């Protein structure tokens, strides 16, 4: 939603979110989704509650969550508009390659059922949207592991996993508390916290590990519960800085020209990105990152139309990498 949206539209969006979902929403999440302050969200909740919607507030620790219990929801079936069905079909198409066969079949059933609520008799198989599949991971074999991880996340149960990193010959077994499942560059990731293994002393590593779903060799749901994590903010962890790998933050500066300048100007690498236009048509882009390998991959992807300026240590590392690449062709 845009910053200039009317209070009435925000009120309707909040009502729709709570009405059509069984889940609870935190005040922070509602504020982010509606793009307004927490105080505004509280006023909207009060307005809806005074209208008899029956919003339920649930306190978990020092956080408040909101939902409309299923028993208080109207049972009337609402027809879909053309725009609503179009958005649903677009979401199905754009995520089909990440779902795997079983999840995609479930999504197809959901779309088919929902399409029946459309008064125009729209055929969901004749959608305007498609997806480019070459080079993507087939998640069909990982359906079971994904489902188990979702259960662990939703039920707050520890999962025992067997995971094989790229450099490992055999998977290693340990336990995790799943926090969030998300996609990035055609790959599904699981962000988690380590949990204690039975009969072993637990040593907190001081960071929350990130796993690629397709590298799990097995996932089992244990009977061990864990307390809901109240100090976790996905957007703060992943959407403030460039790079899915999370290390120490550092400032990046690069000079771009030609197609690379236009290509980069169309995108937002992170919220504090700056672009300075030079007289010769070049641009100087600055942003904050947490991942040196991803910055190197980004600058190399722009070929001969880009030059990394800072940090200096990474510039030297990039020069070494380029020398080794050139040697591969001698």
mmCIF file of C-alpha atoms in Angstrom:
data_model
loop_
_atom_site.group_PDB
_atom_site.id
_atom_site.type_symbol
_atom_site.label_atom_id
_atom_site.label_comp_id
_atom_site.label_asym_id
_atom_site.label_seq_id
_atom_site.Cartn_x
_atom_site.Cartn_y
_atom_site.Cartn_z
ATOM 1 C CA UNK A 1 0.000 0.000 0.000
ATOM 2 C CA UNK A 2 1.136 3.570 -0.589
ATOM 3 C CA UNK A 3 1.768 6.192 2.068
ATOM 4 C CA UNK A 4 -1.168 8.268 0.813
ATOM 5 C CA UNK A 5 -3.778 5.561 1.223
ATOM 6 C CA UNK A 6 -7.024 6.605 2.873
ATOM 7 C CA UNK A 7 -7.910 5.509 6.445
ATOM 8 C CA UNK A 8 -11.006 3.776 5.060
ATOM 9 C CA UNK A 9 -8.939 1.657 2.679
ATOM 10 C CA UNK A 10 -6.574 0.683 5.491
ATOM 11 C CA UNK A 11 -9.549 -0.269 7.625
ATOM 12 C CA UNK A 12 -10.888 -2.526 4.858
ATOM 13 C CA UNK A 13 -7.478 -4.107 4.272
ATOM 14 C CA UNK A 14 -7.051 -4.839 7.986
ATOM 15 C CA UNK A 15 -10.508 -6.394 8.127
ATOM 16 C CA UNK A 16 -9.786 -8.559 5.068
ATOM 17 C CA UNK A 17 -6.459 -9.750 6.513
ATOM 18 C CA UNK A 18 -8.068 -10.841 9.771
ATOM 19 C CA UNK A 19 -11.232 -12.202 8.177
ATOM 20 C CA UNK A 20 -9.708 -14.438 5.512
ATOM 21 C CA UNK A 21 -6.795 -15.870 7.510
ATOM 22 C CA UNK A 22 -6.838 -18.237 10.474
ATOM 23 C CA UNK A 23 -3.510 -16.958 11.771
ATOM 24 C CA UNK A 24 -2.712 -14.307 14.356
ATOM 25 C CA UNK A 25 -0.979 -11.065 13.379
ATOM 26 C CA UNK A 26 1.401 -9.171 15.653
ATOM 27 C CA UNK A 27 1.117 -5.407 15.993
ATOM 28 C CA UNK A 28 4.514 -5.042 14.315
ATOM 29 C CA UNK A 29 3.446 -7.189 11.353
ATOM 30 C CA UNK A 30 0.164 -5.304 10.904
ATOM 31 C CA UNK A 31 2.034 -2.006 10.998
ATOM 32 C CA UNK A 32 4.426 -3.262 8.297
ATOM 33 C CA UNK A 33 1.712 -4.757 6.085
ATOM 34 C CA UNK A 34 -0.501 -1.665 6.279
ATOM 35 C CA UNK A 35 2.465 0.737 6.087
ATOM 36 C CA UNK A 36 1.360 2.866 8.999
ATOM 37 C CA UNK A 37 2.308 3.417 12.642
ATOM 38 C CA UNK A 38 1.399 1.009 15.434
ATOM 39 C CA UNK A 39 -0.794 3.721 16.955
ATOM 40 C CA UNK A 40 -2.768 3.896 13.696
ATOM 41 C CA UNK A 41 -3.187 0.102 13.710
ATOM 42 C CA UNK A 42 -4.521 0.221 17.281
ATOM 43 C CA UNK A 43 -7.059 2.886 16.256
ATOM 44 C CA UNK A 44 -8.163 0.750 13.301
ATOM 45 C CA UNK A 45 -8.528 -2.305 15.546
ATOM 46 C CA UNK A 46 -10.648 -0.259 17.954
ATOM 47 C CA UNK A 47 -12.847 0.999 15.094
ATOM 48 C CA UNK A 48 -13.417 -2.553 13.822
ATOM 49 C CA UNK A 49 -14.079 -3.884 17.301
ATOM 50 C CA UNK A 50 -16.672 -1.185 17.963
ATOM 51 C CA UNK A 51 -18.373 -2.302 14.750
ATOM 52 C CA UNK A 52 -18.931 -5.770 16.196
ATOM 53 C CA UNK A 53 -16.265 -7.705 14.278
ATOM 54 C CA UNK A 54 -15.180 -9.577 17.410
ATOM 55 C CA UNK A 55 -11.415 -9.088 17.106
ATOM 56 C CA UNK A 56 -9.567 -11.129 19.696
ATOM 57 C CA UNK A 57 -6.360 -9.836 21.296
ATOM 58 C CA UNK A 58 -3.867 -12.463 22.460
ATOM 59 C CA UNK A 59 -0.909 -11.531 24.681
ATOM 60 C CA UNK A 60 2.293 -13.567 24.271
ATOM 61 C CA UNK A 61 5.035 -12.265 26.506
ATOM 62 C CA UNK A 62 5.303 -8.549 25.880
ATOM 63 C CA UNK A 63 3.751 -8.764 22.401
ATOM 64 C CA UNK A 64 0.111 -8.525 21.325
ATOM 65 C CA UNK A 65 -1.439 -10.567 18.512
ATOM 66 C CA UNK A 66 -4.791 -10.024 16.792
ATOM 67 C CA UNK A 67 -7.211 -12.322 14.980
ATOM 68 C CA UNK A 68 -10.888 -12.917 14.279
ATOM 69 C CA UNK A 69 -11.847 -16.377 15.634
ATOM 70 C CA UNK A 70 -13.438 -18.642 13.035
ATOM 71 C CA UNK A 71 -16.658 -18.880 15.068
ATOM 72 C CA UNK A 72 -17.192 -15.116 14.740
ATOM 73 C CA UNK A 73 -16.720 -14.931 10.981
ATOM 74 C CA UNK A 74 -19.646 -14.529 8.591
ATOM 75 C CA UNK A 75 -20.459 -17.680 6.621
ATOM 76 C CA UNK A 76 -21.542 -15.922 3.437
ATOM 77 C CA UNK A 77 -19.594 -16.777 0.272
ATOM 78 C CA UNK A 78 -18.183 -13.688 -1.426
ATOM 79 C CA UNK A 79 -17.625 -13.694 -5.210
ATOM 80 C CA UNK A 80 -14.177 -12.874 -6.566
ATOM 81 C CA UNK A 81 -13.628 -9.816 -8.726
ATOM 82 C CA UNK A 82 -11.651 -9.984 -11.990
ATOM 83 C CA UNK A 83 -8.662 -8.264 -10.365
ATOM 84 C CA UNK A 84 -8.661 -10.587 -7.345
ATOM 85 C CA UNK A 85 -8.685 -13.722 -9.486
ATOM 86 C CA UNK A 86 -5.985 -12.279 -11.752
ATOM 87 C CA UNK A 87 -3.709 -11.641 -8.760
ATOM 88 C CA UNK A 88 -4.351 -15.169 -7.479
ATOM 89 C CA UNK A 89 -3.427 -16.667 -10.855
ATOM 90 C CA UNK A 90 -0.311 -14.504 -11.022
ATOM 91 C CA UNK A 91 0.852 -15.680 -7.578
ATOM 92 C CA UNK A 92 0.294 -19.296 -8.571
ATOM 93 C CA UNK A 93 2.297 -18.918 -11.784
ATOM 94 C CA UNK A 94 5.192 -16.988 -10.252
ATOM 95 C CA UNK A 95 5.676 -19.482 -7.392
ATOM 96 C CA UNK A 96 4.892 -22.770 -9.167
ATOM 97 C CA UNK A 97 8.576 -23.628 -9.716
ATOM 98 C CA UNK A 98 9.252 -23.270 -5.979
ATOM 99 C CA UNK A 99 6.328 -25.384 -4.796
ATOM 100 C CA UNK A 100 7.245 -28.863 -6.034
ATOM 101 C CA UNK A 101 4.650 -31.195 -7.517
ATOM 102 C CA UNK A 102 2.651 -31.892 -4.322
ATOM 103 C CA UNK A 103 2.426 -28.277 -3.187
ATOM 104 C CA UNK A 104 1.688 -27.129 -6.737
ATOM 105 C CA UNK A 105 -1.163 -29.670 -6.971
ATOM 106 C CA UNK A 106 -2.561 -28.316 -3.705
ATOM 107 C CA UNK A 107 -2.272 -24.765 -5.052
ATOM 108 C CA UNK A 108 -4.065 -25.815 -8.242
ATOM 109 C CA UNK A 109 -6.931 -27.263 -6.205
ATOM 110 C CA UNK A 110 -7.164 -24.069 -4.182
ATOM 111 C CA UNK A 111 -7.237 -21.906 -7.311
ATOM 112 C CA UNK A 112 -9.824 -24.153 -8.969
ATOM 113 C CA UNK A 113 -12.075 -23.980 -5.913
ATOM 114 C CA UNK A 114 -11.628 -20.234 -5.594
ATOM 115 C CA UNK A 115 -12.246 -19.682 -9.312
ATOM 116 C CA UNK A 116 -15.714 -21.134 -8.806
ATOM 117 C CA UNK A 117 -16.470 -18.041 -6.712
ATOM 118 C CA UNK A 118 -15.755 -15.867 -9.742
ATOM 119 C CA UNK A 119 -18.964 -14.722 -11.382
ATOM 120 C CA UNK A 120 -17.399 -14.463 -14.841
ATOM 121 C CA UNK A 121 -16.677 -18.180 -15.195
ATOM 122 C CA UNK A 122 -12.954 -17.532 -15.758
ATOM 123 C CA UNK A 123 -10.847 -20.580 -16.737
ATOM 124 C CA UNK A 124 -7.789 -20.586 -14.402
ATOM 125 C CA UNK A 125 -5.811 -22.705 -16.885
ATOM 126 C CA UNK A 126 -5.907 -19.838 -19.404
ATOM 127 C CA UNK A 127 -3.943 -17.408 -17.283
ATOM 128 C CA UNK A 128 -1.858 -14.622 -18.812
ATOM 129 C CA UNK A 129 1.081 -15.509 -16.559
ATOM 130 C CA UNK A 130 3.879 -18.050 -16.840
ATOM 131 C CA UNK A 131 7.264 -18.817 -15.304
ATOM 132 C CA UNK A 132 10.755 -19.439 -16.691
ATOM 133 C CA UNK A 133 12.010 -22.785 -15.329
ATOM 134 C CA UNK A 134 15.509 -23.557 -16.747
ATOM 135 C CA UNK A 135 18.111 -23.621 -13.976
ATOM 136 C CA UNK A 136 15.676 -23.889 -11.057
ATOM 137 C CA UNK A 137 15.713 -26.521 -8.297
ATOM 138 C CA UNK A 138 13.031 -29.228 -8.401
ATOM 139 C CA UNK A 139 11.525 -29.115 -4.917
ATOM 140 C CA UNK A 140 9.240 -32.109 -5.441
ATOM 141 C CA UNK A 141 11.557 -34.531 -3.523
ATOM 142 C CA UNK A 142 11.718 -32.058 -0.628
ATOM 143 C CA UNK A 143 7.960 -31.763 -0.055
ATOM 144 C CA UNK A 144 8.027 -33.935 3.089
ATOM 145 C CA UNK A 145 10.899 -32.041 4.684
ATOM 146 C CA UNK A 146 9.227 -28.703 3.967
ATOM 147 C CA UNK A 147 5.921 -29.860 5.467
ATOM 148 C CA UNK A 148 7.681 -31.079 8.626
ATOM 149 C CA UNK A 149 9.574 -27.800 9.009
ATOM 150 C CA UNK A 150 6.314 -25.858 8.635
ATOM 151 C CA UNK A 151 4.769 -27.997 11.387
ATOM 152 C CA UNK A 152 7.742 -27.342 13.644
ATOM 153 C CA UNK A 153 7.497 -23.609 13.011
ATOM 154 C CA UNK A 154 3.750 -23.382 13.556
ATOM 155 C CA UNK A 155 3.584 -25.774 16.533
ATOM 156 C CA UNK A 156 6.818 -24.509 18.121
ATOM 157 C CA UNK A 157 8.395 -27.961 18.104
ATOM 158 C CA UNK A 158 12.094 -28.678 17.738
ATOM 159 C CA UNK A 159 13.114 -30.495 14.536
ATOM 160 C CA UNK A 160 15.948 -33.001 14.280
ATOM 161 C CA UNK A 161 17.578 -32.617 10.883
ATOM 162 C CA UNK A 162 20.254 -34.222 8.738
ATOM 163 C CA UNK A 163 21.900 -31.490 6.668
ATOM 164 C CA UNK A 164 24.664 -31.622 4.091
ATOM 165 C CA UNK A 165 26.553 -28.446 3.300
ATOM 166 C CA UNK A 166 28.175 -28.018 -0.113
ATOM 167 C CA UNK A 167 31.588 -29.024 1.212
ATOM 168 C CA UNK A 168 30.327 -32.025 3.250
ATOM 169 C CA UNK A 169 30.482 -35.593 1.960
ATOM 170 C CA UNK A 170 27.933 -36.825 4.499
ATOM 171 C CA UNK A 171 25.043 -35.013 6.219
ATOM 172 C CA UNK A 172 25.420 -33.952 9.846
ATOM 173 C CA UNK A 173 22.629 -34.483 12.390
ATOM 174 C CA UNK A 174 21.556 -31.747 14.816
ATOM 175 C CA UNK A 175 18.416 -30.021 16.100
ATOM 176 C CA UNK A 176 16.910 -26.661 15.185
ATOM 177 C CA UNK A 177 14.055 -24.320 16.050
ATOM 178 C CA UNK A 178 12.679 -23.123 12.673
ATOM 179 C CA UNK A 179 11.989 -19.377 12.593
ATOM 180 C CA UNK A 180 11.102 -18.483 8.998
ATOM 181 C CA UNK A 181 10.935 -20.074 5.544
ATOM 182 C CA UNK A 182 11.526 -17.752 2.585
ATOM 183 C CA UNK A 183 12.671 -17.702 -1.039
ATOM 184 C CA UNK A 184 15.529 -15.782 -2.636
ATOM 185 C CA UNK A 185 16.826 -16.113 -6.206
ATOM 186 C CA UNK A 186 14.804 -19.268 -6.944
ATOM 187 C CA UNK A 187 15.987 -20.981 -3.734
ATOM 188 C CA UNK A 188 13.988 -21.764 -0.579
ATOM 189 C CA UNK A 189 15.811 -21.027 2.674
ATOM 190 C CA UNK A 190 15.106 -21.926 6.294
ATOM 191 C CA UNK A 191 16.252 -19.521 9.000
ATOM 192 C CA UNK A 192 16.504 -21.196 12.384
ATOM 193 C CA UNK A 193 18.173 -21.391 15.776
ATOM 194 C CA UNK A 194 20.149 -24.340 17.028
ATOM 195 C CA UNK A 195 18.529 -26.465 19.741
ATOM 196 C CA UNK A 196 20.018 -28.830 22.308
ATOM 197 C CA UNK A 197 20.680 -32.421 21.274
ATOM 198 C CA UNK A 198 19.740 -35.083 23.868
ATOM 199 C CA UNK A 199 22.537 -35.938 26.324
ATOM 200 C CA UNK A 200 24.805 -33.244 24.904
ATOM 201 C CA UNK A 201 25.954 -29.940 26.379
ATOM 202 C CA UNK A 202 24.485 -27.080 24.354
ATOM 203 C CA UNK A 203 26.789 -24.241 23.368
ATOM 204 C CA UNK A 204 25.116 -21.236 21.774
ATOM 205 C CA UNK A 205 27.079 -20.322 18.605
ATOM 206 C CA UNK A 206 25.963 -16.691 18.817
ATOM 207 C CA UNK A 207 24.244 -16.581 15.421
ATOM 208 C CA UNK A 208 21.098 -17.938 13.763
ATOM 209 C CA UNK A 209 22.011 -20.396 10.976
ATOM 210 C CA UNK A 210 20.577 -20.272 7.462
ATOM 211 C CA UNK A 211 19.854 -23.495 5.572
ATOM 212 C CA UNK A 212 18.947 -24.274 1.954
ATOM 213 C CA UNK A 213 15.864 -26.507 1.910
ATOM 214 C CA UNK A 214 17.168 -28.846 -0.813
ATOM 215 C CA UNK A 215 20.245 -29.731 1.286
ATOM 216 C CA UNK A 216 18.222 -31.322 4.088
ATOM 217 C CA UNK A 217 18.674 -35.089 3.850
ATOM 218 C CA UNK A 218 15.938 -35.603 6.438
ATOM 219 C CA UNK A 219 13.727 -33.706 8.899
ATOM 220 C CA UNK A 220 11.882 -35.220 11.873
ATOM 221 C CA UNK A 221 9.493 -33.473 14.246
ATOM 222 C CA UNK A 222 10.415 -34.100 17.894
ATOM 223 C CA UNK A 223 8.223 -33.920 20.994
ATOM 224 C CA UNK A 224 10.406 -31.151 22.400
ATOM 225 C CA UNK A 225 8.588 -27.790 22.458
ATOM 226 C CA UNK A 226 10.270 -24.401 22.309
ATOM 227 C CA UNK A 227 8.954 -21.058 23.466
ATOM 228 C CA UNK A 228 7.719 -18.722 20.722
ATOM 229 C CA UNK A 229 10.613 -16.477 19.722
ATOM 230 C CA UNK A 230 9.661 -12.896 20.575
ATOM 231 C CA UNK A 231 12.954 -11.181 19.729
ATOM 232 C CA UNK A 232 12.991 -12.192 16.057
ATOM 233 C CA UNK A 233 12.259 -9.707 13.274
ATOM 234 C CA UNK A 234 12.659 -11.196 9.777
ATOM 235 C CA UNK A 235 12.577 -7.853 7.960
ATOM 236 C CA UNK A 236 15.194 -6.391 10.281
ATOM 237 C CA UNK A 237 17.477 -9.395 9.764
ATOM 238 C CA UNK A 238 17.152 -9.860 6.000
ATOM 239 C CA UNK A 239 15.613 -6.791 4.366
ATOM 240 C CA UNK A 240 17.791 -3.983 5.744
ATOM 241 C CA UNK A 241 21.052 -4.928 4.007
ATOM 242 C CA UNK A 242 22.179 -6.436 0.699
ATOM 243 C CA UNK A 243 23.006 -10.144 0.903
ATOM 244 C CA UNK A 244 21.224 -13.229 2.195
ATOM 245 C CA UNK A 245 24.452 -14.283 3.963
ATOM 246 C CA UNK A 246 24.632 -12.344 7.211
ATOM 247 C CA UNK A 247 28.016 -11.162 8.456
ATOM 248 C CA UNK A 248 29.220 -7.785 9.684
ATOM 249 C CA UNK A 249 27.780 -4.798 7.840
ATOM 250 C CA UNK A 250 30.013 -2.783 5.515
ATOM 251 C CA UNK A 251 29.568 0.064 3.046
ATOM 252 C CA UNK A 252 29.808 -0.629 -0.683
ATOM 253 C CA UNK A 253 30.532 1.915 -3.395
ATOM 254 C CA UNK A 254 30.645 1.177 -7.121
ATOM 255 C CA UNK A 255 30.792 3.107 -10.385
ATOM 256 C CA UNK A 256 28.543 1.950 -13.219
ATOM 257 C CA UNK A 257 27.972 3.035 -16.800
ATOM 258 C CA UNK A 258 26.041 2.033 -19.905
ATOM 259 C CA UNK A 259 23.452 -0.706 -19.543
ATOM 260 C CA UNK A 260 24.717 -1.597 -16.035
ATOM 261 C CA UNK A 261 23.910 1.912 -14.786
ATOM 262 C CA UNK A 262 20.384 1.788 -16.199
ATOM 263 C CA UNK A 263 19.848 -1.781 -14.975
ATOM 264 C CA UNK A 264 20.939 -0.960 -11.413
ATOM 265 C CA UNK A 265 18.983 2.301 -11.261
ATOM 266 C CA UNK A 266 15.802 0.283 -11.802
ATOM 267 C CA UNK A 267 16.432 -1.666 -8.589
ATOM 268 C CA UNK A 268 16.715 -1.104 -4.851
ATOM 269 C CA UNK A 269 19.663 -3.037 -3.415
ATOM 270 C CA UNK A 270 18.792 -2.057 0.157
ATOM 271 C CA UNK A 271 16.824 0.723 1.912
ATOM 272 C CA UNK A 272 19.807 3.088 2.360
ATOM 273 C CA UNK A 273 20.929 2.847 -1.276
ATOM 274 C CA UNK A 274 22.209 6.087 -2.807
ATOM 275 C CA UNK A 275 22.750 6.885 -6.488
ATOM 276 C CA UNK A 276 24.818 9.885 -7.565
ATOM 277 C CA UNK A 277 24.637 10.934 -11.195
ATOM 278 C CA UNK A 278 27.945 12.018 -12.730
ATOM 279 C CA UNK A 279 28.425 14.521 -15.548
ATOM 280 C CA UNK A 280 29.759 11.884 -17.943
ATOM 281 C CA UNK A 281 26.565 9.820 -17.609
ATOM 282 C CA UNK A 282 28.027 7.352 -15.155
ATOM 283 C CA UNK A 283 26.489 6.737 -11.753
ATOM 284 C CA UNK A 284 28.013 6.047 -8.365
ATOM 285 C CA UNK A 285 25.887 3.679 -6.288
ATOM 286 C CA UNK A 286 26.299 3.153 -2.550
ATOM 287 C CA UNK A 287 24.627 0.664 -0.222
ATOM 288 C CA UNK A 288 25.167 -1.456 2.897
ATOM 289 C CA UNK A 289 25.884 -5.180 2.666
ATOM 290 C CA UNK A 290 26.571 -8.127 4.964
ATOM 291 C CA UNK A 291 28.018 -10.512 2.368
ATOM 292 C CA UNK A 292 31.298 -10.054 0.489
ATOM 293 C CA UNK A 293 30.707 -13.059 -1.825
ATOM 294 C CA UNK A 294 27.341 -11.662 -2.924
ATOM 295 C CA UNK A 295 28.790 -8.204 -3.586
ATOM 296 C CA UNK A 296 31.507 -9.823 -5.717
ATOM 297 C CA UNK A 297 28.926 -11.886 -7.597
ATOM 298 C CA UNK A 298 26.851 -8.741 -8.172
ATOM 299 C CA UNK A 299 29.715 -6.620 -9.523
ATOM 300 C CA UNK A 300 31.022 -9.469 -11.711
ATOM 301 C CA UNK A 301 27.532 -9.965 -13.174
ATOM 302 C CA UNK A 302 27.740 -6.418 -14.563
ATOM 303 C CA UNK A 303 30.830 -7.294 -16.588
ATOM 304 C CA UNK A 304 32.969 -4.540 -18.081
ATOM 305 C CA UNK A 305 30.375 -1.849 -17.329
ATOM 306 C CA UNK A 306 31.101 -1.670 -13.602
ATOM 307 C CA UNK A 307 33.961 -0.957 -11.212
ATOM 308 C CA UNK A 308 34.000 -1.615 -7.467
ATOM 309 C CA UNK A 309 35.362 1.367 -5.494
ATOM 310 C CA UNK A 310 34.927 0.324 -1.852
ATOM 311 C CA UNK A 311 35.638 -1.336 0.485
ATOM 312 C CA UNK A 312 39.292 -1.372 -0.536
ATOM 313 C CA UNK A 313 39.968 -4.859 0.885
ATOM 314 C CA UNK A 314 37.172 -6.284 -1.246
ATOM 315 C CA UNK A 315 38.507 -4.446 -4.310
ATOM 316 C CA UNK A 316 41.844 -6.248 -3.840
ATOM 317 C CA UNK A 317 40.079 -9.569 -3.377
ATOM 318 C CA UNK A 318 38.120 -8.916 -6.576
ATOM 319 C CA UNK A 319 41.349 -8.203 -8.488
ATOM 320 C CA UNK A 320 42.744 -11.557 -7.341
ATOM 321 C CA UNK A 321 39.566 -13.318 -8.404
ATOM 322 C CA UNK A 322 39.665 -11.690 -11.841
ATOM 323 C CA UNK A 323 43.321 -12.678 -12.296
ATOM 324 C CA UNK A 324 42.446 -16.292 -11.542
ATOM 325 C CA UNK A 325 39.549 -16.155 -14.004
ATOM 326 C CA UNK A 326 41.875 -14.817 -16.719
ATOM 327 C CA UNK A 327 44.367 -17.609 -15.970
ATOM 328 C CA UNK A 328 41.613 -20.145 -16.629
ATOM 329 C CA UNK A 329 41.562 -18.990 -20.250
ATOM 330 C CA UNK A 330 45.304 -18.970 -20.918
#
